[in-house]
XYZ file of C-alpha atoms in Angstrom:
295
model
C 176.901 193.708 119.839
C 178.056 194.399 116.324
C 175.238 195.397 113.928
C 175.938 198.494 112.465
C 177.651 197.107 109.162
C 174.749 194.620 108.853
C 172.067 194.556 105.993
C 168.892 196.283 106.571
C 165.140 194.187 106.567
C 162.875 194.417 103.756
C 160.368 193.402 106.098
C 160.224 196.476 108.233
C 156.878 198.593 108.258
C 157.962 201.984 110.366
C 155.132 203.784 110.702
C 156.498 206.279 113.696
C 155.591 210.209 113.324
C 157.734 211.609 110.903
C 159.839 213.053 113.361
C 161.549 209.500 113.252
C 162.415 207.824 116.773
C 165.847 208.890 117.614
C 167.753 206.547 119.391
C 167.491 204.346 121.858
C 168.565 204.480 125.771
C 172.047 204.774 126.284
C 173.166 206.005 123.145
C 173.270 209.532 121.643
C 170.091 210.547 120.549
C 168.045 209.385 122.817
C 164.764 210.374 123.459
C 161.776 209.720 125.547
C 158.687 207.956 124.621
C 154.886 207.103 126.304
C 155.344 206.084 129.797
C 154.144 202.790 131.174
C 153.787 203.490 135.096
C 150.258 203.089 135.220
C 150.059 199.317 134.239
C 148.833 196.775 135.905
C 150.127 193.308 136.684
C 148.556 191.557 133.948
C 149.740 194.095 131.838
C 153.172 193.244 133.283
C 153.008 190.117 132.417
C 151.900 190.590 128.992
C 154.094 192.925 127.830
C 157.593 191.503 129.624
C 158.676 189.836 126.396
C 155.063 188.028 125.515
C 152.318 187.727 123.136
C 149.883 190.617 123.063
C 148.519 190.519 126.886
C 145.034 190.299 125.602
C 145.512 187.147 124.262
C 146.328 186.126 127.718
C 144.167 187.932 129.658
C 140.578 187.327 127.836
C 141.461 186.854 124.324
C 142.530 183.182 124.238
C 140.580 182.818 120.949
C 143.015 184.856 118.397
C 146.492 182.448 119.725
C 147.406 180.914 116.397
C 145.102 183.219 114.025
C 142.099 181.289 115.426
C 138.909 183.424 115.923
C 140.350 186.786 114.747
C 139.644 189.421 111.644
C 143.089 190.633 110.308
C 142.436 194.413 110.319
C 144.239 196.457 107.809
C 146.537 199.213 107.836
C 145.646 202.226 105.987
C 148.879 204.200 105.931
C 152.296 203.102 105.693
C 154.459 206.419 106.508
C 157.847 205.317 105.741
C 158.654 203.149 102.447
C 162.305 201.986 102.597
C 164.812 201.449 105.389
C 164.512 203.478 108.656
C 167.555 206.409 108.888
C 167.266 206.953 112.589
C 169.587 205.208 115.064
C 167.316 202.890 116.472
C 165.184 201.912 113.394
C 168.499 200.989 111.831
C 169.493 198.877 114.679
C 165.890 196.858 114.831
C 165.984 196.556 110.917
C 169.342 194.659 111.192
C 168.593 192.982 114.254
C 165.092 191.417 112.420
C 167.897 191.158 109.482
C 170.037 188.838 111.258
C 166.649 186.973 112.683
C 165.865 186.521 108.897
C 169.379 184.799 107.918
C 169.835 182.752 110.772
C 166.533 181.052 110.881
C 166.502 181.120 106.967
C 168.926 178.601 107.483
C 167.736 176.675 110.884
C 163.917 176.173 110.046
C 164.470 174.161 107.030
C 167.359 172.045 108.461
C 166.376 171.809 112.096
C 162.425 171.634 111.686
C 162.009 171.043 107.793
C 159.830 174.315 107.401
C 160.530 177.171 104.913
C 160.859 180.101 107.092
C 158.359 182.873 105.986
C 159.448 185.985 107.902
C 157.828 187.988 110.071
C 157.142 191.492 109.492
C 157.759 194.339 112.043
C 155.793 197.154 112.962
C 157.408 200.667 114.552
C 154.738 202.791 115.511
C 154.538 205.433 118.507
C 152.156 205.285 120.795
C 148.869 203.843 119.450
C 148.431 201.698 116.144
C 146.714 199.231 114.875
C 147.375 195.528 114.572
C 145.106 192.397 112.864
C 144.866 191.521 116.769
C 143.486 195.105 117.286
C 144.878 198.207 118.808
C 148.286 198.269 119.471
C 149.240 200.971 122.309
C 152.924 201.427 123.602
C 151.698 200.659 127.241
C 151.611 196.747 125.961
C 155.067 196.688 125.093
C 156.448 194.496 122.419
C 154.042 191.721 121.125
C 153.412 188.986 117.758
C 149.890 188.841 116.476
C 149.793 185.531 115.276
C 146.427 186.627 113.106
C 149.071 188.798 111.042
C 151.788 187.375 111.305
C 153.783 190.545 112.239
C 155.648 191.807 115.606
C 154.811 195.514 116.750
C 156.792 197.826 118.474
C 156.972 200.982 120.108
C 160.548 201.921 120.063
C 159.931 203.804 123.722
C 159.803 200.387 125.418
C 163.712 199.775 125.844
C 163.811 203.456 127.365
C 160.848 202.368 129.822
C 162.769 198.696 129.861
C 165.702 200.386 131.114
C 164.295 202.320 133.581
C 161.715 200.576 134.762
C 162.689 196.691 134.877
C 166.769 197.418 134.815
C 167.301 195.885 131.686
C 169.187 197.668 129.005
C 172.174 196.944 126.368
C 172.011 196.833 122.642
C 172.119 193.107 123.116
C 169.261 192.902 125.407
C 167.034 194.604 122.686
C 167.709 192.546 120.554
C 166.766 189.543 122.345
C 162.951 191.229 123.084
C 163.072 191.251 119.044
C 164.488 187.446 119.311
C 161.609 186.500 121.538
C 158.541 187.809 119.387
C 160.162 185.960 116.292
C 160.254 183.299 118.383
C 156.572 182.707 118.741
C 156.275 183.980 115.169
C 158.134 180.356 114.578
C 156.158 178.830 116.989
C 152.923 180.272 114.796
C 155.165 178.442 111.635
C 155.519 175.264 113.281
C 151.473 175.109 114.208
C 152.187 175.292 117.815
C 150.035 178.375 118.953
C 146.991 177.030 117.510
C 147.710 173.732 118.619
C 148.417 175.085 122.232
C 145.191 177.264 121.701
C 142.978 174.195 120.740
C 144.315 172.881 124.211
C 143.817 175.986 126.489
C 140.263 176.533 125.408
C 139.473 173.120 127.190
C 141.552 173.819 130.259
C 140.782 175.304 133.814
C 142.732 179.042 134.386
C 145.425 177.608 136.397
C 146.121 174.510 133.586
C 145.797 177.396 130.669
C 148.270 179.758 132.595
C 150.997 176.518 132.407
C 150.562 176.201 128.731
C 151.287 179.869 128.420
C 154.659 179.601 130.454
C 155.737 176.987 128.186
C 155.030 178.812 125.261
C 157.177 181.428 126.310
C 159.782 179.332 127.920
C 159.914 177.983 124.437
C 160.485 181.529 122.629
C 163.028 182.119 124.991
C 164.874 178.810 124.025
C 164.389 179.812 120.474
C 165.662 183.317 121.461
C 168.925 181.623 122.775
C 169.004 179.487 119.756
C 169.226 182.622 117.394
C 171.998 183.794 120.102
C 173.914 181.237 119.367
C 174.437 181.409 115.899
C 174.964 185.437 116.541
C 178.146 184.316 118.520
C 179.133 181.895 116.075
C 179.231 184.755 113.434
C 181.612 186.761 115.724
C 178.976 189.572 116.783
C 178.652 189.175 120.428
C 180.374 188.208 123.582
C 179.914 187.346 127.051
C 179.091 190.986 127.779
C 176.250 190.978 125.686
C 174.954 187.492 127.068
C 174.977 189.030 130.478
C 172.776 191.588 128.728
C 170.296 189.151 128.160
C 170.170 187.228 130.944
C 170.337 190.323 133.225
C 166.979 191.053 131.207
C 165.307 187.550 131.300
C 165.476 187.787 135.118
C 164.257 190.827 135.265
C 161.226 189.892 133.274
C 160.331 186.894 135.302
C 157.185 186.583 136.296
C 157.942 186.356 140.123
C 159.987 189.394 140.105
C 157.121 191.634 137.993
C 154.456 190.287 140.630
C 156.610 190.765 143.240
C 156.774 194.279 142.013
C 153.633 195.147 141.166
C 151.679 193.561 143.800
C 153.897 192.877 146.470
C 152.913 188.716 146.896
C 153.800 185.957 144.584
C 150.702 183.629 142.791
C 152.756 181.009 140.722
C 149.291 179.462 139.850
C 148.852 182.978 137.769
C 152.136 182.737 136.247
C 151.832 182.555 132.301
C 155.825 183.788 131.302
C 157.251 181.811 134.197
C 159.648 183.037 136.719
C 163.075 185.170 136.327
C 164.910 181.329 137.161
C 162.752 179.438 134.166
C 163.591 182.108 131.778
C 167.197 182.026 132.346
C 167.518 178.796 132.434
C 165.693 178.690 128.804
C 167.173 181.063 127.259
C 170.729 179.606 128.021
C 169.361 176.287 126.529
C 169.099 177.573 123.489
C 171.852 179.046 123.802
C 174.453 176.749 124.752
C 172.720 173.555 122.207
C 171.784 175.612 119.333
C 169.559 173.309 118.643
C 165.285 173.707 118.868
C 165.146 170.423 119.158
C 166.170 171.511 122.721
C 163.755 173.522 123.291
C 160.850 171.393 124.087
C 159.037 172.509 126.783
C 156.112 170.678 126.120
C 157.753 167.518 127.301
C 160.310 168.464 129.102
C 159.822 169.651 132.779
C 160.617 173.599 133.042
């Protein structure tokens, strides 16, 4: 994946200790972060690529903003563009987010696209969905309208779920801005409006869509990153190598040794493939509806 010569985000909050982040696994620099071995499944399944877990776990109310206090941050311990390795590489990866759907959203879905910020923190932080800790992974609080991050993850992504690649980071950061548009588009509170009336099993299907959706909209955004000339097939194998790995099947399989489909709410290592490559073959969101369409 080409992204070095890219611009950098404005949108980009890095509040990491100021001994920066180094770089990420597989490239010089790299360094080790807070582990995630003592998770369990739900936790899994929450941070594989998802909304913050507690909003699927016991926190239905704050999906879409709904229910939940925005909580401010006090201290903001970087002010312009990262000069580490790996916050370069999420600043132009969130970069190339904001110029591709800049363009989409208003053609494809006549929104304006308001972008997302993103957090970089290490280890524990604090989110307007409350605290964010590095053992959740990447998530979108739809109640601030910002993605957080602890850069660790792809280390513990690469060692732990056998998914690694510059290209397969960068779709985890496709993914959250994916239900950042689905936030734009009224979906999660829609979808939230919907759960809070449904049995556990019927709630847990409306959450696989949801994220069978942001990875359609991840593949859409891949797309248009091949049609500018910055990835190939390698890098797609990347991703889907990573969507299976992060299948809900798979991580249950894993942690717990038996399969529940009924408890499924990111849907399995096939659904997310075949999502993703949706996207990414049509360009088009109109493709990815997986509200009517069966996954």
């Amino acid at each position: 994946m080409q992204w070095e010569d890219y611009r950098q985000s404005d949108n980009l909050e890095d509040r990491r200790g100021s001994g920066g982040g180094g770089g990420f696994a597989g490239m010089p620099g790299g360094r080790g972060g807070v582990g995630i071995g003592t998770m369990v499944v739900l936790g899994l399944l929450g941070w594989a690529l998802g909304i913050d877990p507690r909003l699927l776990i016991g926190g239905a109310e704050l999906i879409g903003g709904i229910g939940g206090r925005e909580q401010t941050q006090e201290t903001r311990r970087s002010s312009g563009p990262p000069e580490d390795q790996m916050g370069r590489f999420v600043s132009a990866v969130l970069a190339q987010n904001e110029d591709i759907w800049s363009k989409l959203l208003p053609q494809q879905a006549n929104t304006r696209y308001q972008p997302p910020r993103l957090v970089l923190f290490s280890g524990v932080d604090r989110s307007g969905c409350g605290t964010a800790q590095s053992a959740m992974g990447p998530f979108y609080c739809p109640v601030d309208k910002k993605v957080y991050l602890d850069t660790s993850f792809f280390q513990e992504m690469q060692r732990k779920l056998g998914g690694g690649g510059d290209f397969a980071y960068a779709y985890v950061i496709g993914h959250e801005v994916g239900h950042h548009i689905q936030n734009l588009l009224g979906i999660l509170p829609k979808a939230n409006q919907i759960r809070e009336r449904s049995s556990e099993r019927d709630a847990n299907a409306i959450s696989v869509r949801i994220e069978l959706q942001a990875d359609c909209f991840a593949g859409v955004w891949a797309h248009n990153v091949q049609a500018m000339g910055r990835i190939d097939q390698g890098d797609i194998d990347q991703a889907m190598r990573t969507a299976s790995a992060i299948g809900d099947d798979k991580l249950q399989k894993a942690a717990q040794g038996t399969v529940v489909p009924d408890s499924f709410t990111h849907g399995s290592s096939a659904q997310r493939m075949k999502w993703f490559t949706t996207g990414f073959q049509s360009g088009s969101m109109q493709s990815c509806d997986t509200f009517r369409n069966q996954v």
